[in-house]
Every structure is written in structure tokens, then in C-alpha cells.
Short mmCIF file of C-alpha atoms and ligand atoms in Angstrom, two decimals:
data_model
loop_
_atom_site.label_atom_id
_atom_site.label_comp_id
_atom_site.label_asym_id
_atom_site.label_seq_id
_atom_site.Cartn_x
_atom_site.Cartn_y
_atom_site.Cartn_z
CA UNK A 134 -11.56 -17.00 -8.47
CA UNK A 135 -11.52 -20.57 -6.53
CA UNK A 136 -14.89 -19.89 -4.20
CA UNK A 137 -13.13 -21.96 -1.58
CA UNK A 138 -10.23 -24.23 -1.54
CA UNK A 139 -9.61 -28.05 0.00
CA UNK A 140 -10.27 -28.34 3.73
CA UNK A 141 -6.54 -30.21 3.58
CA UNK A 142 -4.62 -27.52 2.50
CA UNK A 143 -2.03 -27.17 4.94
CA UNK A 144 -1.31 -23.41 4.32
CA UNK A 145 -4.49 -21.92 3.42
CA UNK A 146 -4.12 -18.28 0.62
CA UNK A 147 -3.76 -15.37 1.47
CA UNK A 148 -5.30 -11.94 0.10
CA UNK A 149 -3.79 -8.56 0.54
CA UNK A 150 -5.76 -4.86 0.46
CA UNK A 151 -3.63 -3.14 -1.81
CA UNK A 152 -3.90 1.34 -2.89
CA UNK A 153 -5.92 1.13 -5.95
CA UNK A 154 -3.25 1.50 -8.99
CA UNK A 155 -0.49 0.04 -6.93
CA UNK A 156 -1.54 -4.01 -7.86
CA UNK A 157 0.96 -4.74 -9.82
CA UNK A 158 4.19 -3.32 -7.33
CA UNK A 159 2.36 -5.47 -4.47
CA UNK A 160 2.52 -8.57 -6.60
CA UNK A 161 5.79 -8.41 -7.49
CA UNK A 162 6.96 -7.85 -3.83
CA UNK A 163 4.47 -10.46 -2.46
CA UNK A 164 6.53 -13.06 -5.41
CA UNK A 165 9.91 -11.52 -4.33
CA UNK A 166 9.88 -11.13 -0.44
CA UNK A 167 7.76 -14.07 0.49
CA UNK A 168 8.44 -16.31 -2.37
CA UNK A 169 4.54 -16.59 -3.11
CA UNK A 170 2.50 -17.49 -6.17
CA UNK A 171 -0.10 -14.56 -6.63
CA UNK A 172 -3.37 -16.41 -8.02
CA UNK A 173 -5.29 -13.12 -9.08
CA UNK A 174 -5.10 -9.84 -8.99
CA UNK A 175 -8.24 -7.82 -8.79
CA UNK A 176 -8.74 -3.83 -8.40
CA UNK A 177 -7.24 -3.26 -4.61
CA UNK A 178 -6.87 -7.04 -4.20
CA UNK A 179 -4.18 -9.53 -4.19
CA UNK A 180 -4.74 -13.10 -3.80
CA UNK A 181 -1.65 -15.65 -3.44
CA UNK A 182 -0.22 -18.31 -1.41
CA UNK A 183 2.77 -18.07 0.25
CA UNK A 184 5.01 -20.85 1.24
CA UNK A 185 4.88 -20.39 4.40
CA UNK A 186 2.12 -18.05 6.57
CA UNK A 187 4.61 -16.08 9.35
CA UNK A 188 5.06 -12.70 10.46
CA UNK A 189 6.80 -11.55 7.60
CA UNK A 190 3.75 -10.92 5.52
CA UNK A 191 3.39 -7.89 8.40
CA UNK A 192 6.26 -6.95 7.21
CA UNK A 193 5.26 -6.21 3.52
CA UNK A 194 5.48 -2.58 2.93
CA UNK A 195 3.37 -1.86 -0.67
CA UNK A 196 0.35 -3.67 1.00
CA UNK A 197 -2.21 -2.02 2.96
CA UNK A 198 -3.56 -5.28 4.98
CA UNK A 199 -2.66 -8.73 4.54
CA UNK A 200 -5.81 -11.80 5.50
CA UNK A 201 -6.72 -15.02 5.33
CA UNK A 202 -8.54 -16.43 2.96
CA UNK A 203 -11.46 -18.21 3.81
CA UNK A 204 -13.65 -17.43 0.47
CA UNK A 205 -13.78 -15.60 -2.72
CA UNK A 206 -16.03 -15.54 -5.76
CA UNK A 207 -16.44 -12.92 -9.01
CA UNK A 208 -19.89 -14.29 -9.91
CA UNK A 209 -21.82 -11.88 -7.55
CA UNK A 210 -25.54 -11.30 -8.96
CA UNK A 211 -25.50 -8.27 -7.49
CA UNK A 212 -29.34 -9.58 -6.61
CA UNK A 213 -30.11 -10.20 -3.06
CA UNK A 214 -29.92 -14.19 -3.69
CA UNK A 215 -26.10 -13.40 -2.84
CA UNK A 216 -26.73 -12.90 0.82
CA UNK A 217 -28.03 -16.57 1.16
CA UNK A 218 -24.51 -17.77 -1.20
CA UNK A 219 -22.57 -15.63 1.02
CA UNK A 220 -24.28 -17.22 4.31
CA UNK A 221 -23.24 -20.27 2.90
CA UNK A 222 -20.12 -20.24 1.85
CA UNK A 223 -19.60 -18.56 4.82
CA UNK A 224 -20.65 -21.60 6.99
CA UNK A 225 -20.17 -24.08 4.70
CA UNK A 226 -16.66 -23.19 2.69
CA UNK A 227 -13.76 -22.49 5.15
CA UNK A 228 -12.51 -23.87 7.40
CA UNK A 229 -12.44 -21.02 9.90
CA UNK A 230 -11.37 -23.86 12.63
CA UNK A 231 -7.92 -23.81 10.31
CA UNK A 232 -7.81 -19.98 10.00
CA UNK A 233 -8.06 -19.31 14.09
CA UNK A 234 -5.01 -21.32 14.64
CA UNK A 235 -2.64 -19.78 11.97
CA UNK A 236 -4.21 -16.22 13.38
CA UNK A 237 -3.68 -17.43 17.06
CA UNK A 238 -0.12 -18.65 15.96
CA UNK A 239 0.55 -14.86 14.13
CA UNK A 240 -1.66 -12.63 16.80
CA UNK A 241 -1.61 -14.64 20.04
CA UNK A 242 -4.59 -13.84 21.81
CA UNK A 243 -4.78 -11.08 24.52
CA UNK A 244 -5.41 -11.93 27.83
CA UNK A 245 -9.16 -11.91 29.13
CA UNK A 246 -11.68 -12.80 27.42
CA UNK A 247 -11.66 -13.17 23.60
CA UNK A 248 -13.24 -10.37 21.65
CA UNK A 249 -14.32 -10.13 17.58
CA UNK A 250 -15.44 -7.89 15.28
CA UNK A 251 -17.14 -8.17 11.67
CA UNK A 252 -16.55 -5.36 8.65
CA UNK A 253 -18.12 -5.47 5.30
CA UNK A 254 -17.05 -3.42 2.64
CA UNK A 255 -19.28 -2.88 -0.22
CA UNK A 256 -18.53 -0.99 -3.46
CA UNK A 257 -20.69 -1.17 -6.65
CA UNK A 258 -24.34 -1.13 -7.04
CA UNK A 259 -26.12 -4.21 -5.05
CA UNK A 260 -29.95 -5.23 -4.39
CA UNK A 261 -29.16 -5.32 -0.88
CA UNK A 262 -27.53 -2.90 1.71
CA UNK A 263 -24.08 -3.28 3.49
CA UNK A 264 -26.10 -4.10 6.79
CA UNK A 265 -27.90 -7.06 5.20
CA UNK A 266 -24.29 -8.97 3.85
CA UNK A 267 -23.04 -8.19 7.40
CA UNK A 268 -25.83 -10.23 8.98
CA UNK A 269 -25.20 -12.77 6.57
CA UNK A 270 -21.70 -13.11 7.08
CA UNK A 271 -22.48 -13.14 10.99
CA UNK A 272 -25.13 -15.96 10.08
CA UNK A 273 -22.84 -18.26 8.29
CA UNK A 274 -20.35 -17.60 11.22
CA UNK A 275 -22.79 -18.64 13.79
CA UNK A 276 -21.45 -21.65 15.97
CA UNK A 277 -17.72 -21.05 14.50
CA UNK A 278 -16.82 -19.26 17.28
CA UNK A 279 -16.58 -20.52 21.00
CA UNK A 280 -19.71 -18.82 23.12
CA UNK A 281 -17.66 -17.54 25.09
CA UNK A 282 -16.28 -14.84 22.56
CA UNK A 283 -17.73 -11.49 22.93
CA UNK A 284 -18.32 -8.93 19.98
CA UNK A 285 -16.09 -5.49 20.19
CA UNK A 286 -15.80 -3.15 17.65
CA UNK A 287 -12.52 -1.91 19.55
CA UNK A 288 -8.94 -4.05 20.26
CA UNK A 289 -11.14 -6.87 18.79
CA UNK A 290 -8.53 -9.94 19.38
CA UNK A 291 -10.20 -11.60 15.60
CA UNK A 292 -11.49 -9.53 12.53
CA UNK A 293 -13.56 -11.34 10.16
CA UNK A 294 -13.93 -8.93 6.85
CA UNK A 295 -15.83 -9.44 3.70
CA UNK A 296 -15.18 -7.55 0.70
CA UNK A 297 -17.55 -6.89 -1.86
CA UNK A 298 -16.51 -4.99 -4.85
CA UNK A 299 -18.95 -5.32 -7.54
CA UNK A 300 -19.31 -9.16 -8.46
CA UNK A 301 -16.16 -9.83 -6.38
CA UNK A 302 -15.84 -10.58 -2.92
CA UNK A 303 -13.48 -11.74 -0.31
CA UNK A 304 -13.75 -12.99 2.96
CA UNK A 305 -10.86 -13.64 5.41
CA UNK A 306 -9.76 -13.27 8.75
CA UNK A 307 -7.48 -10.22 9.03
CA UNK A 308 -4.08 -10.60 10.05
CA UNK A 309 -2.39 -7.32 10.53
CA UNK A 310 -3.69 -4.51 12.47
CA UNK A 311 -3.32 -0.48 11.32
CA UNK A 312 0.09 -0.51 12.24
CA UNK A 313 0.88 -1.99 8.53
CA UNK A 314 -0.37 0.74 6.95
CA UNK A 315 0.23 3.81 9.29
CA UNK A 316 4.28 3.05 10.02
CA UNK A 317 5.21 3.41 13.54
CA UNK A 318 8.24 5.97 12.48
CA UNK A 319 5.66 8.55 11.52
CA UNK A 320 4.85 10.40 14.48
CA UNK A 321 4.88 14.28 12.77
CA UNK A 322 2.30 14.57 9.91
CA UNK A 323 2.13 17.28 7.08
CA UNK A 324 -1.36 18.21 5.35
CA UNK A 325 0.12 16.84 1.88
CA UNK A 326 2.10 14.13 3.64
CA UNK A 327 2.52 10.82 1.16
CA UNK A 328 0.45 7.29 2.19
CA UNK A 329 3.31 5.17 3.21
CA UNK A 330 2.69 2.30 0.80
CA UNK A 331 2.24 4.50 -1.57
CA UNK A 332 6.20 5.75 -0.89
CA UNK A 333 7.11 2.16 -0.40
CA UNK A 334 5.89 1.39 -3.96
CA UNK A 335 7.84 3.91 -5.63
CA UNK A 336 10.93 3.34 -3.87
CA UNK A 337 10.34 -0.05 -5.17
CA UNK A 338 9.91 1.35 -8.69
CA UNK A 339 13.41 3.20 -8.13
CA UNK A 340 15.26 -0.62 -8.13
CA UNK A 341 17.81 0.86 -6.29
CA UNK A 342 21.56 -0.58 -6.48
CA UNK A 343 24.25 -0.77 -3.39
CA UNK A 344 26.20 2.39 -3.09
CA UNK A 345 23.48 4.57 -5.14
CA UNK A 346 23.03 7.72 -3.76
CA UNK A 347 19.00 8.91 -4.07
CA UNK A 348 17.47 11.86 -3.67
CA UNK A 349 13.85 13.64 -3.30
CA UNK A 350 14.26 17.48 -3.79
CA UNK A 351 10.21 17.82 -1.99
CA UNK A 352 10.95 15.74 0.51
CA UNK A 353 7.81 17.15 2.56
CA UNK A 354 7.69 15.27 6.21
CA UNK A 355 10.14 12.28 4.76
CA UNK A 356 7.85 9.62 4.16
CA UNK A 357 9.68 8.55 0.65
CA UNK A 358 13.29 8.75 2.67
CA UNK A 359 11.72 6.60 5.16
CA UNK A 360 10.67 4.15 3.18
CA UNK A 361 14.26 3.40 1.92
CA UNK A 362 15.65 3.99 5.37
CA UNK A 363 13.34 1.49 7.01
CA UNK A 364 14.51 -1.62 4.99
CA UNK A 365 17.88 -1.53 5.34
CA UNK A 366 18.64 -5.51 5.06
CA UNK A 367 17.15 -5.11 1.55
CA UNK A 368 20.54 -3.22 0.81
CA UNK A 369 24.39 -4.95 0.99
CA UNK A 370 25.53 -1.07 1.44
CA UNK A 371 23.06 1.38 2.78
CA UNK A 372 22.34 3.52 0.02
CA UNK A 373 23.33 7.72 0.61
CA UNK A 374 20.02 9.61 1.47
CA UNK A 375 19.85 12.98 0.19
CA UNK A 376 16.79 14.94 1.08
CA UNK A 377 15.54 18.70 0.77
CA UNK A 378 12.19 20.99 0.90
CA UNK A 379 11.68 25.04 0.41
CA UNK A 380 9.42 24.46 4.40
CA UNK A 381 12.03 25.25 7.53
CA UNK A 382 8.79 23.73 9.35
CA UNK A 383 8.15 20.06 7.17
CA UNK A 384 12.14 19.44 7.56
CA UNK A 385 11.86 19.96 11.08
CA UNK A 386 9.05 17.15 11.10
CA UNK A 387 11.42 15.03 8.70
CA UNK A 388 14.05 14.55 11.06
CA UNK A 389 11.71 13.87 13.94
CA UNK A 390 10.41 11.14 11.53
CA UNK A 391 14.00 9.97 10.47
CA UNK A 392 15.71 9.76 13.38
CA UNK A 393 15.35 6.41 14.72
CA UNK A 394 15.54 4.87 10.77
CA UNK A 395 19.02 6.15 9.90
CA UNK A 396 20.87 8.48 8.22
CA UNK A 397 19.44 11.16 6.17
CA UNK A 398 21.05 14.18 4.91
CA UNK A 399 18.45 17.03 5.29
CA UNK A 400 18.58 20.46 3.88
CA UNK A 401 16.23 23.50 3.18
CA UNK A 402 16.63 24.58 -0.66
CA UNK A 403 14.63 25.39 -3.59
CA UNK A 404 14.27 21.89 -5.84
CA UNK A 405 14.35 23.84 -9.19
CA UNK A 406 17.83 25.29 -8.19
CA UNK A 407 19.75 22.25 -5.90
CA UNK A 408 23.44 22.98 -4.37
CA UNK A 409 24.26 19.40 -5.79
CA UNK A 410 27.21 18.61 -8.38
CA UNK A 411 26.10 17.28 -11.83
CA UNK A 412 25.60 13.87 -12.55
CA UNK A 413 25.61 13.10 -8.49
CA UNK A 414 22.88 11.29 -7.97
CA UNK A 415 21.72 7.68 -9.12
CA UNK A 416 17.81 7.88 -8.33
CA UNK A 417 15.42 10.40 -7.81
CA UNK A 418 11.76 9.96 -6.21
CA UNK A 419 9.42 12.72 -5.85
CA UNK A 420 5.84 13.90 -4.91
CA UNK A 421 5.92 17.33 -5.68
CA UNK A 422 2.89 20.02 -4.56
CA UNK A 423 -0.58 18.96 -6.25
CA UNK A 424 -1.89 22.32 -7.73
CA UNK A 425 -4.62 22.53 -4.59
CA UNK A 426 -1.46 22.24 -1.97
CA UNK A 427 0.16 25.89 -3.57
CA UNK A 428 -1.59 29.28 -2.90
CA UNK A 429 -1.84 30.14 -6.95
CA UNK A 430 -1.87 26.07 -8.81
CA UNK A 431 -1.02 28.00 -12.14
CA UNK A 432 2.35 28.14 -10.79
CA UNK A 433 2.20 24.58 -10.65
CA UNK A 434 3.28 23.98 -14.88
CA UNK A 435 6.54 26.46 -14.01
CA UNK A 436 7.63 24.57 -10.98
CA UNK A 437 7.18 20.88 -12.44
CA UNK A 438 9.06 22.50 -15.19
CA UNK A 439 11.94 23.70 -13.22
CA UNK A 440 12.18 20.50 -10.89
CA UNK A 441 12.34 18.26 -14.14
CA UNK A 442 15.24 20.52 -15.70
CA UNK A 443 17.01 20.30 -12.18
CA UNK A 444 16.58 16.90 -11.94
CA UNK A 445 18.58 16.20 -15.08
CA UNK A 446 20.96 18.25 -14.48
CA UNK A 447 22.21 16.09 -10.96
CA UNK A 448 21.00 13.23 -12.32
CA UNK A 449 23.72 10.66 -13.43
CA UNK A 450 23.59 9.19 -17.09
CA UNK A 451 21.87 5.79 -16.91
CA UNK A 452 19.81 6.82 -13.46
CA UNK A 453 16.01 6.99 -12.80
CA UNK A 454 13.50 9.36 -11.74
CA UNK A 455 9.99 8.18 -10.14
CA UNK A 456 7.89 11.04 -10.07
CA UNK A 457 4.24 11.20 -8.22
CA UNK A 458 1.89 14.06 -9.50
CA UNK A 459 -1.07 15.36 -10.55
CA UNK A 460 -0.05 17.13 -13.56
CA UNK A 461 1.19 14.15 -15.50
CA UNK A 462 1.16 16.22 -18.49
CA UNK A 463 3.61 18.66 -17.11
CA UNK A 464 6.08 15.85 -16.01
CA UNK A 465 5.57 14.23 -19.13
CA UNK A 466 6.58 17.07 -21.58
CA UNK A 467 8.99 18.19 -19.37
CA UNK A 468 10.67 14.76 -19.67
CA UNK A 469 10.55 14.15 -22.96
CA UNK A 470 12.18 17.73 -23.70
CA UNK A 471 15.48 16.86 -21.68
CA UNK A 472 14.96 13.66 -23.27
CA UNK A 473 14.32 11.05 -20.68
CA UNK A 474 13.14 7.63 -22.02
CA UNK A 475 9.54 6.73 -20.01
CA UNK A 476 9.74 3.68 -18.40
CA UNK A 477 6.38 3.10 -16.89
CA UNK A 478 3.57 4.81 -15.25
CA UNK A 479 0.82 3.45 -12.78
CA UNK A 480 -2.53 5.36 -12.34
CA UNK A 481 -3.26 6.29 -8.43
CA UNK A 482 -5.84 8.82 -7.12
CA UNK A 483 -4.55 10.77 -4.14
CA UNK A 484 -6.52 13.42 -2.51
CA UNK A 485 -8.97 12.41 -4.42
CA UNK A 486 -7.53 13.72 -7.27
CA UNK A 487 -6.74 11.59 -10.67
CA UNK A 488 -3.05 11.26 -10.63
CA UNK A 489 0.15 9.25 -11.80
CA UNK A 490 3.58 7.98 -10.94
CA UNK A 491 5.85 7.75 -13.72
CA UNK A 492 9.40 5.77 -14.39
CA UNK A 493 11.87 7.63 -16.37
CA UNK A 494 15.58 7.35 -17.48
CA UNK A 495 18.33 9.48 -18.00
CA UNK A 496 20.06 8.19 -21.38
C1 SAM B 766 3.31 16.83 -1.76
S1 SAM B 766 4.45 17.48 -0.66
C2 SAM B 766 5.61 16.20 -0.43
C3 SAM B 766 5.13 15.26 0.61
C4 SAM B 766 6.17 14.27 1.04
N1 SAM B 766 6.38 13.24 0.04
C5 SAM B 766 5.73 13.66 2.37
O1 SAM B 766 5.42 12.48 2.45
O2 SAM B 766 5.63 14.42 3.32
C6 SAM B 766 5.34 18.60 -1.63
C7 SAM B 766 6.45 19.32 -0.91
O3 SAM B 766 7.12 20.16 -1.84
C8 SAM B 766 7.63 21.28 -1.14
N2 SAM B 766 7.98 22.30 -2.12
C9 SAM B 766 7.18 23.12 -2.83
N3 SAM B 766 7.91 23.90 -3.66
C10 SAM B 766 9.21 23.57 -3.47
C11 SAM B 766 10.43 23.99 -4.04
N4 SAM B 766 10.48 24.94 -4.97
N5 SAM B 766 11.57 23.41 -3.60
C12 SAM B 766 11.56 22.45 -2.64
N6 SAM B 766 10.43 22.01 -2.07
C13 SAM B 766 9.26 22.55 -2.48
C14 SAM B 766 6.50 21.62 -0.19
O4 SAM B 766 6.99 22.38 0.91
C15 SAM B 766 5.99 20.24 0.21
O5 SAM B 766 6.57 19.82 1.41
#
């Protein structure tokens, strides 16, 4: 990783926080939607530079935060001679004069008096504790600031975050704020409700076509049909929405979620036996239950079972299914026995539970 880059760079990189597993689906919309080069990809990391730093890196949707790069290294000792490196290349290796501008020009300062805060994140085993690389990131940053700035660890106006993840770290200033992550659409919440990025990403996976009509048969609190309804520029025709769940209760909460997005068709039904035609539906994308989510998980096999044989059946030749579960197994040799080719499959943990999302077609 380039521990710094030239004080003349005119547009400094940028790094995004990404859902562990979902690297690769980040990249390729950071390369698509801003037209960036992505310089490395590390485990919940993206680094790239973008042609141009503007609001629309907010409005990346696989990403969970989006910063500016001010450092980076993957030579950490893991010894506590790392606090005095990151002290100095803290003070010594960014030019955080740069950075406040671009932020400024992003985030324009609140009124009153400007506020900041400092987070350090620290994963892997280090010689030091997450308090000592905090003071000496707040060393290096000593006399960067302008006295008059006052430390908050609320509605701080600047965030300066280091990331340490083994012999890796980042440090940047952050540029979006939780709003990025937690959607402003979803205002009713379910216990097994998807992480929006995480719903972005496999709509992404879906590649979705004008005119294709997509479906999730689980479609919990919405978050998946969201995701789709919320970008609708990325689409010449709106695609049609289809959208079901067994719970009178999480379909209420779906069309609270939906209703300022767009139009979603929303019914109650059982997944495994859909009132849809055959062959009517271009793309699928699902989260069914995780086996803790059901009152007895050994139903879980059954009803992966039955939502795979359903799914074929309204599935159109040539269309795709992205499928998000815990069971992989299930999915898989359900799959393979109505004889859908696998595509791809990422590796996520949700609920803390190992877990993938698989890519199939319908030959
Ligand atoms: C993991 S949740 C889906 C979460 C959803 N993606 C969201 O973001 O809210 C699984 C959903 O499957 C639903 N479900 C369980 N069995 C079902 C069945 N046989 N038919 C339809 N929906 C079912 C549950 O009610 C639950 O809402």
C-alpha cells in the first residue's frame, strides 16, 4: 500500500469501509459509478481514486463509509514501535490542510464553533492497546487543526479515523455520516431485517435488464425491493417489483418502507407455493429465514427446498436467482437438482453466523 502519496496531488484517494465478503461488488461499483481506479482491496477496505471527489461517492450504495485518504501502510509490526510510525506519518505524511478543504467543500461546516472527533479501530493482536494508537494519532494531529476547534464525540463537524486491521491500517478523514449505511427510507425495522448494503450488493449481483420483472418471495420488511426501487436512474424502464412474505405484520412494515421509493407490488403468500404464472419472472433475490429466525431450524432444509423448486418453476429460462442464506448446502443441492448452473458465491457472516450469497441460472 503507498504509505502516503505526493503533497501535489490534486485529488487526493479515497478508501471505502466495505461488509466483510462484499469487496469485490464495492469495487466494481466504485469502477462503474464513479469511474475510479481501485488501488487495493483489503478485507473490509477499498482504496481507489476517483476522478473527481463530489457528493456522489455518498451516493454509493454497496459501501458502508467512504474517507479520505491521508495514510495507509500493511507493514504494521504489530510491536509498539508502530505508535511512534503512526505519530509520524500522521504529522508528517498528509496533507490534512488538503483533506479539510475537499471535506469542507463535501460537508460544509455547521454553524458555531467547529467540533472533531477521533476513532480507532483495531482488529488483530497488537503490543499496544486501542487507547495508546488513539493518542498517537491525536499526537501527530497536534497543530493541524485551528485552536479554536473543540473535541465532541457527538455531531462532530470532522472525523479523523484510523484503521488498524492486523499489519494494515488506514487513516482518513471521514466523509459520509451514518446516513450511508442506515438508508433514510427505512423507518420500520424487522428482527431479521437485511443490512442495506448488503441488499444493494445483491441486487447488483442480479445485473438486472430494462423491462425485467424481479421478485423476492421473503421479502421480510423490503430492504432488497428497496434497494432496486431507490436507484431508479440506473434503469431506462423501471423494472416490475414483485414482492411477498407468509408475515401480515413485516408486509405492513414493507409498504411503510416502500412508499416514498416507488412502486412495489406486495402480497402475503407462502414462497414455496407462489400465485405467479411460469416462466414470469426474470430475477429473483432472496434472504430467506436463517435456522435461529424459525421456531423448529430443522424445518429450515424443507423450506429452502420448497422455495428453490418454486423458484424454478416462475423463473424464466435464461434468468437469475441471488440467494442469501445460511444453509448454503441446502441452496446448493437444491439448485443443482432443478439444474441451475452456479454462477458465483461470496462469503458474508450475518448474525454472526457463517453464511453465503450465491448466483445461479436458469438454463
Ligand atoms: C430473513 S427474513 C427476510 C428479511 C428481508 N430481506 C428484510 O430485509 O427484511 C426472512 C423472511 O421470510 C419470511 N418467510 C418465512 N417462511 C416463509 C414462507 N414460507 N413464505 C414466505 N415468506 C416466508 C419471514 O416472515 C421473514 O420475513
Amino acid at each position: 500500500m503507498p504509505r502516503h502519496r505526493s503533497t501535489s496531488d490534486p485529488t487526493p484517494p479515497c478508501y471505502a469501509m466495505v461488509f466483510p465478503g462484499l469487496e469485490s461488488i464495492a469495487a466494481q461499483e466504485i469502477v462503474q459509478d464513479l469511474r475510479a481506479e481501485v488501488k487495493k482491496t483489503e478485507e473490509g477496505i477499498v482504496i481507489f481514486r476517483a476522478p473527481e471527489i463530489n457528493s456522489r461517492l455518498l451516493q454509493l450504495r454497496t459501501v458502508e463509509d467512504v474517507f479520505l485518504f491521508a495514510w495507509g501502510t500493511d507493514e504494521l509490526t504489530y510491536r509498539a514501535a508502530d505508535l511512534e510510525r503512526i505519530r509520524r506519518w500522521t504529522d508528517r505524511q498528509a496533507d490534512w490542510a488538503q483533506l479539510l478543504r475537499i471535506h469542507h467543500a463535501i460537508r460544509p461546516k455547521p454553524k458555531g464553533k467547529p467540533s472533531f472527533r477521533i476513532v480507532v479501530q483495531m482488529s488483530g493482536k497488537h503490543g499496544y492497546r486501542r487507547v495508546d494508537a488513539r493518542k498517537a494519532l491525536a499526537e501527530g494531529l497536534a497543530g493541524k487543526l485551528p485552536p479554536s476547534w473543540r473535541y465532541a464525540e457527538e455531531n462532530a463537524s470532522v472525523e479523523f479515523w484510523l484503521t488498524i486491521n492486523n499489519a494494515t491500517a488506514v487513516c482518513g478523514l471521514r466523509l459520509s455520516d451514518r446516513s450511508m449505511r442506515h438508508r433514510a427510507y427505512k423507518k420500520e425495522h424487522a428482527p431479521a431485517s437485511l443490512r442495506p448494503t448488503i441488499a444493494a450488493a445483491m441486487v447488483r449481483l442480479a445485473e438486472l435488464k430494462p423491462l425485467h420483472t424481479i421478485l423476492d418471495p421473503m421479502c421480510g420488511v423490503g430492504t432488497i425491493l428497496a434497494e432496486i426501487l431507490a436507484v431508479p436512474t440506473r434503469y431506462a424502464v423501471p423494472p416490475l417489483v414483485l414482492g411477498g412474505d407468509v408475515s401480515m405484520s413485516v408486509l405492513r412494515a414493507a409498504g411503510i418502507n416502500l412508499r416514498r421509493l416507488g412502486k412495489a407490488h406486495l402480497l402475503r403468500w407462502d414462497a414455496t407455493a407462489l400465485p405467479l404464472a411460469d416462466e414470469s419472472i426474470d430475477r429473483i433475490v432472496c434472504n430467506p429465514p436463517f435456522g435461529k429466525q424459525l421456531a423448529s431450524p430443522e424445518q429450515i432444509p424443507e423450506l429452502y427446498r420448497g422455495l428453490i423448486h418454486e423458484s424454478n418453476r416462475v423463473l424464466r429460462t435464461g434468468g437469475r436467482a441471488v440467494i442469501l442464506a445460511g444453509d448454503a448446502r441446502t441452496i446448493k443441492e437444491s439448485a443443482a437438482k432443478v439444474g441451475w448452473k452456479p454462477l458465483r458465491q461470496l462469503r458474508v457472516r450475518v448474525l454472526g453466523m457463517p453464511a453465503a450469497i450465491t448466483v445461479w441460472k436458469k438454463e
